[in-house]
XYZ file of C-alpha atoms in Angstrom:
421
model
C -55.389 -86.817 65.137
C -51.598 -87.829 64.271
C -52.622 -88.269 61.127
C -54.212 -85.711 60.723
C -51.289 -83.461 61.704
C -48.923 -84.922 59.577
C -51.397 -84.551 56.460
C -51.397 -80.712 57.487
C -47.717 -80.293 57.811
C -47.183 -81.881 54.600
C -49.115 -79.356 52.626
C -47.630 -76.429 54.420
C -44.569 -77.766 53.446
C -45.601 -78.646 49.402
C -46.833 -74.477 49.968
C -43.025 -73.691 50.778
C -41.897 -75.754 48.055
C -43.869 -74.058 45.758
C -43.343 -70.254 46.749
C -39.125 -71.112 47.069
C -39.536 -72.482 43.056
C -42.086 -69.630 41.901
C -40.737 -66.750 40.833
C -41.814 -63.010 42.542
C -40.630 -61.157 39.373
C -42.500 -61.526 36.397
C -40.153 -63.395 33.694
C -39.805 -60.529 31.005
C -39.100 -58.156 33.765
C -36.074 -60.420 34.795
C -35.346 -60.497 31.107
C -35.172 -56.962 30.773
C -33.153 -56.369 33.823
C -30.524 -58.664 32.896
C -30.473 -56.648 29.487
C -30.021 -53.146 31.075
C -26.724 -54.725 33.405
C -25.575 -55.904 30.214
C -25.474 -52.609 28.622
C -23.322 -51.306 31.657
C -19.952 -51.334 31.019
C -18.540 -54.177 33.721
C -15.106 -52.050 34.804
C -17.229 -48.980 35.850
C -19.264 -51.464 38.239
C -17.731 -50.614 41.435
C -18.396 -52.944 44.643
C -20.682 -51.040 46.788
C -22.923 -49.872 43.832
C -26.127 -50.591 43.300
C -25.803 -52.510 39.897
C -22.875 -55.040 42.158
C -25.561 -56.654 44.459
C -27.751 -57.681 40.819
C -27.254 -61.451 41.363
C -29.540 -63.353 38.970
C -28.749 -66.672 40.622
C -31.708 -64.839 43.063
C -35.545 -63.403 42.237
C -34.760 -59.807 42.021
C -38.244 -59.026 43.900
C -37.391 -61.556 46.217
C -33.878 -60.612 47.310
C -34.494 -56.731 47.499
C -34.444 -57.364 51.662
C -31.017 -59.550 51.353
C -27.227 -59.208 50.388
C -28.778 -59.455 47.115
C -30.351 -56.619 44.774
C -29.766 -53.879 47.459
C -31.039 -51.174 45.415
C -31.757 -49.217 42.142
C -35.088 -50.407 41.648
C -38.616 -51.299 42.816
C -41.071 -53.679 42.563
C -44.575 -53.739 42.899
C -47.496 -56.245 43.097
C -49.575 -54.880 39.847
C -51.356 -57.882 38.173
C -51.512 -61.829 38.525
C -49.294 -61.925 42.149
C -46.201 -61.650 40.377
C -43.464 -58.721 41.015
C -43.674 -56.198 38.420
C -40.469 -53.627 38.036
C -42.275 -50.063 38.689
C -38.662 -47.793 39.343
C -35.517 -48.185 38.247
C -33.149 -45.557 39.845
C -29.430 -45.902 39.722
C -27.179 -44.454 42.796
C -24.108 -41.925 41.164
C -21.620 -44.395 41.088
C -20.076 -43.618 37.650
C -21.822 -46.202 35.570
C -21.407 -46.151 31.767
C -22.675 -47.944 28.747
C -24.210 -47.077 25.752
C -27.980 -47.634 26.135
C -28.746 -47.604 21.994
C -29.480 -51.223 22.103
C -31.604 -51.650 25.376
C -35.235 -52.454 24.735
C -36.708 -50.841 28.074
C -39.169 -53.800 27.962
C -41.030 -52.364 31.464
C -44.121 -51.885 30.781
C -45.113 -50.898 34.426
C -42.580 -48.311 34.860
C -43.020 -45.055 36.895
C -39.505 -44.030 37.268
C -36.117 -43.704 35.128
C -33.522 -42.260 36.749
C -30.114 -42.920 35.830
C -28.668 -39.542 36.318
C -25.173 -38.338 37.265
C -23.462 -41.364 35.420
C -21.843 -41.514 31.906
C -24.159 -43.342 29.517
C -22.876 -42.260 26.047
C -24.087 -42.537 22.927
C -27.593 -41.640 21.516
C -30.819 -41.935 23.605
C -32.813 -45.043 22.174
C -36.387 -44.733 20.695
C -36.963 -47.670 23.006
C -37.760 -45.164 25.700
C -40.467 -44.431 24.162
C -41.827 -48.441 25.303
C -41.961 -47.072 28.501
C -45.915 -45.860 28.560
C -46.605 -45.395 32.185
C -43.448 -43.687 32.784
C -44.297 -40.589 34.616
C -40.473 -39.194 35.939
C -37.568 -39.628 33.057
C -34.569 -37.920 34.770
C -31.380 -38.608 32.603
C -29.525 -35.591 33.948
C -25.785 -35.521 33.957
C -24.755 -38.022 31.304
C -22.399 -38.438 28.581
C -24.903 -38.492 25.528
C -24.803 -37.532 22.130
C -27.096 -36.808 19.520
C -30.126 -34.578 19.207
C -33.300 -35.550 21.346
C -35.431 -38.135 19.646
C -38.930 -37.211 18.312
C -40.089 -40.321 20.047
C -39.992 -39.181 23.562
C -42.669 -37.278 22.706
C -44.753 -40.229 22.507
C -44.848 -40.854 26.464
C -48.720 -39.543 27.054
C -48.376 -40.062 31.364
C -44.223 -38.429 31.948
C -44.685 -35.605 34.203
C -41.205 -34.497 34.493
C -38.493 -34.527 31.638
C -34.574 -34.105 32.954
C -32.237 -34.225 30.117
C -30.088 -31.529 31.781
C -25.664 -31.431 31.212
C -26.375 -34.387 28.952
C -24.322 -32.855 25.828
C -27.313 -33.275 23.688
C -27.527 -30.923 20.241
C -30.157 -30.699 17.379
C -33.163 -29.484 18.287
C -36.153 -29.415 20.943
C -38.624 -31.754 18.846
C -42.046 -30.648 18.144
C -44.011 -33.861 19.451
C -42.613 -32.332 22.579
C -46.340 -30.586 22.271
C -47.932 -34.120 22.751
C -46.269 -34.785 26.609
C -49.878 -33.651 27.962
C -49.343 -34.165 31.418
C -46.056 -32.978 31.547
C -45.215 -30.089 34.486
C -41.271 -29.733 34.728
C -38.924 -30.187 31.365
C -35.250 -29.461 32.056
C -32.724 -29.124 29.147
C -30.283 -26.418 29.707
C -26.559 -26.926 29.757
C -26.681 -28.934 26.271
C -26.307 -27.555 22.821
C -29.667 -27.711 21.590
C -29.918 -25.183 19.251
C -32.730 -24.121 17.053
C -36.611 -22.346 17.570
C -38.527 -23.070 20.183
C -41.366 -24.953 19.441
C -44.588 -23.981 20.024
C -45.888 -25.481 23.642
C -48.947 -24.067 24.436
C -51.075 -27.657 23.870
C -49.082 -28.386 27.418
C -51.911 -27.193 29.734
C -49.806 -28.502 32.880
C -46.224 -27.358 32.071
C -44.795 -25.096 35.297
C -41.412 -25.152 35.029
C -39.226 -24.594 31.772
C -35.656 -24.510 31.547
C -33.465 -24.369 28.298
C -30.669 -22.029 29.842
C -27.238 -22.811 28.637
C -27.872 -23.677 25.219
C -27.690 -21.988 21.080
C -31.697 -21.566 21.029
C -32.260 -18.957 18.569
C -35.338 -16.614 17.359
C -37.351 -14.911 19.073
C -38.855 -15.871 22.740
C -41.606 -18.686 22.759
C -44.586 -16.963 21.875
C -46.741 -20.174 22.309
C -46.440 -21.512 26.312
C -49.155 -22.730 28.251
C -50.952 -20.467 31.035
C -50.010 -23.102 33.548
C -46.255 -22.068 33.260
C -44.871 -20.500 37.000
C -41.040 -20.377 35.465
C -39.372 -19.824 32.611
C -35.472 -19.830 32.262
C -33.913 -19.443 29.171
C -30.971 -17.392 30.060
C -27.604 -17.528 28.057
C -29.035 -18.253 24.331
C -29.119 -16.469 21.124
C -32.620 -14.971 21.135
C -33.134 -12.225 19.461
C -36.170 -9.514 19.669
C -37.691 -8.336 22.927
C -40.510 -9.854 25.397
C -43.598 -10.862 23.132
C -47.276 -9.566 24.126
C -48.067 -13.265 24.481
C -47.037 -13.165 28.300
C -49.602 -11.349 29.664
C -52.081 -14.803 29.083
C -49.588 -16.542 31.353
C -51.570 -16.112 34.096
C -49.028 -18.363 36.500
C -45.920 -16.835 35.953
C -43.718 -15.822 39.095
C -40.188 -16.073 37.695
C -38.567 -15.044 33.978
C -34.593 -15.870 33.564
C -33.813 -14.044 29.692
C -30.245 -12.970 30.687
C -27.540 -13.854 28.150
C -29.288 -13.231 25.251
C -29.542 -10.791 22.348
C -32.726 -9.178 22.874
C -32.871 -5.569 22.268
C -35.274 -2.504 21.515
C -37.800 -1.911 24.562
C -38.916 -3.480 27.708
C -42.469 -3.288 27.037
C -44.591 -1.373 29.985
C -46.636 -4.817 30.637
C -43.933 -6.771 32.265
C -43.782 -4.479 35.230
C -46.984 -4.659 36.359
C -47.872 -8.644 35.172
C -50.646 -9.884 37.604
C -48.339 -12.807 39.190
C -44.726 -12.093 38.379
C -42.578 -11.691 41.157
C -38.560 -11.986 39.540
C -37.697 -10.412 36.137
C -34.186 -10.942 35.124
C -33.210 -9.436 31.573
C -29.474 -8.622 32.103
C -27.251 -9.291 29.769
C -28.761 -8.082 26.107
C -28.820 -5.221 24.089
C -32.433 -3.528 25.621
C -32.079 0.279 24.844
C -35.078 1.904 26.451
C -38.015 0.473 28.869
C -41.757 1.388 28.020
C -43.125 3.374 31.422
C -46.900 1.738 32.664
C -49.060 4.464 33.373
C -48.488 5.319 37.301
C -49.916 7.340 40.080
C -48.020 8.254 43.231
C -49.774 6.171 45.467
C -48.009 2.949 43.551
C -48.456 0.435 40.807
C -50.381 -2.631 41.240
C -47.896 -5.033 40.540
C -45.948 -8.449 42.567
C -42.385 -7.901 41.493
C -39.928 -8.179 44.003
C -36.934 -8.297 42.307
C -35.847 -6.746 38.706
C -32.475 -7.203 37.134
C -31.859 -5.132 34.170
C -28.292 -4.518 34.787
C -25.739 -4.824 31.126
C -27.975 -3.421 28.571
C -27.523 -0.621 26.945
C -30.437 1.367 28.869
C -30.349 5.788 28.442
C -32.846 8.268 29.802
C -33.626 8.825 33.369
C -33.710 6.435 36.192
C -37.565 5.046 35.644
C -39.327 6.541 38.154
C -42.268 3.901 38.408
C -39.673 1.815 39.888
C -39.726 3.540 43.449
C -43.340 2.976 43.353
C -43.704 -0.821 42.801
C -44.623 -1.801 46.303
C -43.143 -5.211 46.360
C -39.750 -4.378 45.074
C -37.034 -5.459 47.222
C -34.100 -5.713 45.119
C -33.391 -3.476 42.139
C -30.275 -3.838 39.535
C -29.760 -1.191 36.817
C -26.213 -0.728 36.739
C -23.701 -0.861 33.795
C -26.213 0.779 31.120
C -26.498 4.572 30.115
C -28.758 5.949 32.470
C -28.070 9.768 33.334
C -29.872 12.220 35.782
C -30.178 12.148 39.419
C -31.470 9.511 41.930
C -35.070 10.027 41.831
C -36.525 10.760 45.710
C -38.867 7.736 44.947
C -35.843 5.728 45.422
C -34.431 7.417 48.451
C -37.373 7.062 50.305
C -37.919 3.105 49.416
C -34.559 3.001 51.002
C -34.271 4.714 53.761
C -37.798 5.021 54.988
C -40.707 3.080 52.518
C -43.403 3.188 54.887
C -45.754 0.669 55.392
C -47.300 -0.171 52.278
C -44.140 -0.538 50.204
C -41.199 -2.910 50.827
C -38.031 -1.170 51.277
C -34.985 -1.677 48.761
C -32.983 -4.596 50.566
C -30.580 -4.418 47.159
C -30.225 -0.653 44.906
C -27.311 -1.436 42.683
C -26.566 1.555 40.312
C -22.879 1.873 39.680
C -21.814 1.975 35.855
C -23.837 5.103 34.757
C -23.680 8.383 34.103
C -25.864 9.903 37.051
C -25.272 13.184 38.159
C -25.630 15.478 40.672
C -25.187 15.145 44.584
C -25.668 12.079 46.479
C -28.828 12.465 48.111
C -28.801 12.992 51.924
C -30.815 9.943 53.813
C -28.369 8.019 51.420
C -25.061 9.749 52.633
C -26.552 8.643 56.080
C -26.943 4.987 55.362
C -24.340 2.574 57.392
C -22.657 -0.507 56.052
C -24.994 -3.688 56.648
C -28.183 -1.757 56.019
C -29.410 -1.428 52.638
C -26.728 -2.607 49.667
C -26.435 0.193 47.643
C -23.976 0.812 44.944
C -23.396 3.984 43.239
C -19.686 3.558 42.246
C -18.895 4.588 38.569
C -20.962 7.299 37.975
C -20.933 11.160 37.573
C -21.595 12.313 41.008
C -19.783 15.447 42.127
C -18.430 13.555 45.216
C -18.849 10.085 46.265
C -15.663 9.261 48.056
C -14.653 5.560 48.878
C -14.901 6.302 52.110
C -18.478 5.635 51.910
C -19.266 2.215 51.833
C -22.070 3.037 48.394
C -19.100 4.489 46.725
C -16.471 1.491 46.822
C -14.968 -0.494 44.169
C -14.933 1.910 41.325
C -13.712 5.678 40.868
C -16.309 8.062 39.754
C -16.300 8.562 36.286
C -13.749 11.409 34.777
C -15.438 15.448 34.191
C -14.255 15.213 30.507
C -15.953 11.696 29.691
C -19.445 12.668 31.781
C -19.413 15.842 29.295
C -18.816 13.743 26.153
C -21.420 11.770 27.033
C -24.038 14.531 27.947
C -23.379 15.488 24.111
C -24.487 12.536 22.779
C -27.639 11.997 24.594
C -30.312 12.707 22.136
């Protein structure tokens, strides 16, 4: 029986032996962890940081529940027992580095995140290696260079953050190949450029290039899958193409900032699934009317923003009567007339089956005319409604609507009844 016992407490301890010697991380994945430190400038690791408690002299996999190898990554048990790397997500702690010569030698990667540092340089082809990566968020950096064609070749990356990264060139085209991607983000570089055509990316539902020098005319290619598009403060030029009506997901559209002009076409208004149209901000001289009756339009807008254009005519009428609408912005164009009642009534008194204007902002134009009524009567905290700046024949600043700008002078509202055509 002693010897028995002994014979069993000697293997358990060979077993110890063994597992103290054998490493948890796979070798290459040690390999390419020591690589990436190396790439990080030493004076911007901070004690504290993640990249501080990388001690090599331990198994990374082994000492993520010690002093040692704190955080910034994951592993994972994939194949053969041994640790494979599967996330590697930096804390902001101000790293930076160029990454141009880092292999990215993971090949069981999920996760890159090593936003809100300041990695310069160009972004390596080498990312590219990374085949299983699904997340790629490198918001926030120091970059420079255009966007390489090769991060198109990542078949399983879901979401694409290369946001305030002072990239330029342009968006590549093998951008069309990322079929599973859902969310790209790169506004607030200098990408400039067309917009490639998109539509092959059949699970894309949030695009943002806002901030940037795009140029041409809006995508006319995006996938039906798409539930946002921002693309404000660009140089895009024309007006919204007939191609949105197929997007069949759409909720929220962000073209402010931009150079668009001629019409708002009719279609827009009454889209099947949009609920925020924001167009402020370009030269639009005229909107197309959808064809109405007075019991309302069928349509899921709640708010519209088509304030700094260069808008004349009437106030649309067909906007009192989009049931949904909350929040309406048409000031600083050329509109002349009076308040339609439509709009008085979604004000002060909708009824049931419309929402009533939360926001009616109107100030900058040349309407005419008395102030209606019900609006006279409105209090301040109710409704925000704005009417400063116009041609009313009294709107004093004692009412809280009329605040913030004088009503415009008798001799320029006549000049500009003259030139209406």
């Amino acid at each position: 029986m002693t010897s028995l016992l002994s014979l069993l407490l000697l293997l358990l301890l060979v077993l110890l032996t063994l597992s103290s010697v054998e490493s948890k991380t796979f070798w290459a994945d040690v390999a390419a962890l020591k690589e990436f430190k190396n790439s990080v400038d030493a004076k911007s690791i901070t004690p504290g940081s993640c990249l501080s408690s990388w001690d090599f002299s331990v198994d990374p996999c082994d000492g993520l529940s010690g002093e040692t190898f704190t955080c910034g990554f994951r592993c994972d048990t994939v194949v053969s027992g041994s640790g494979r790397v599967t996330d590697l997500s930096l804390d902001h702690a101000g790293y930076s580095g160029s990454l141009s010569s880092v292999s990215f030698n993971f090949p069981y990667l999920q996760s890159l995140d090593l936003s809100g540092n300041y990695f310069f340089g160009p972004l390596p082809d080498s990312l590219s290696n990374l085949t299983r990566l699904t997340s790629l968020y490198l918001s926030g950096n120091s970059f420079s260079g255009s966007v390489p064609d090769s991060l198109g070749s990542m078949p399983a990356l879901e979401e694409l953050l290369l946001d305030n990264s002072r990239l330029s060139g342009s968006v590549p085209a093998s951008f069309n190949n990322l079929s599973s991607l859902k969310r790209l983000e790169i506004q607030l570089n200098n990408i400039s450029g067309e917009f490639p055509d998109l539509s092959s990316l059949k699970n894309l539902n949030y695009l943002d290039a806002s901030d940037n020098r795009i140029s041409g005319r809006v995508p006319l290619s995006l996938p039906g899958s798409v539930v946002q598009i921002s693309m404000r403060n660009n140089l895009m030029e024309g007006t919204i193409p007939e191609s949105f009506r197929n997007l069949t997901s759409l909720e929220v559209v962000d073209l402010s900032h931009n150079k668009l002009s001629g019409s708002v076409p009719s279609f827009i208004f009454t889209h099947q699934t949009l609920q925020q149209l924001t167009l402020s901000f370009n030269g639009f001289t005229s909107l197309d009317s959808p064809y109405y009756s007075p019991s309302g339009l069928p349509s899921e807008l709640i708010s519209v923003d088509l304030s700094n254009n260069q808008i004349r005519g009437s106030l649309p009428l067909f906007m009192g009567l989009l049931p949904k609408l909350s929040a309406l912005s048409l000031e600083n164009n050329s509109f002349s007339g009076m308040i339609p009642t439509q709009y008085v009534w979604k004000t002060v008194s909708p009824g049931s089956d419309f929402a009533a204007f939360q926001r009616l902002l109107l100030c900058g134009n040349f309407l005419f005319g008395v102030v209606p009524g019900p609006l006279m009567a409105l209090k301040p905290g109710s409704a925000n409604v704005q009417l400063a700046g116009n041609c009313f024949s009294w709107c004093p600043a004692t009412f809280f609507f009329c605040q913030g700008q004088e009503q415009r002078s008798l001799t320029e509202c006549r000049k500009y009844s003259r030139v209406i055509p």
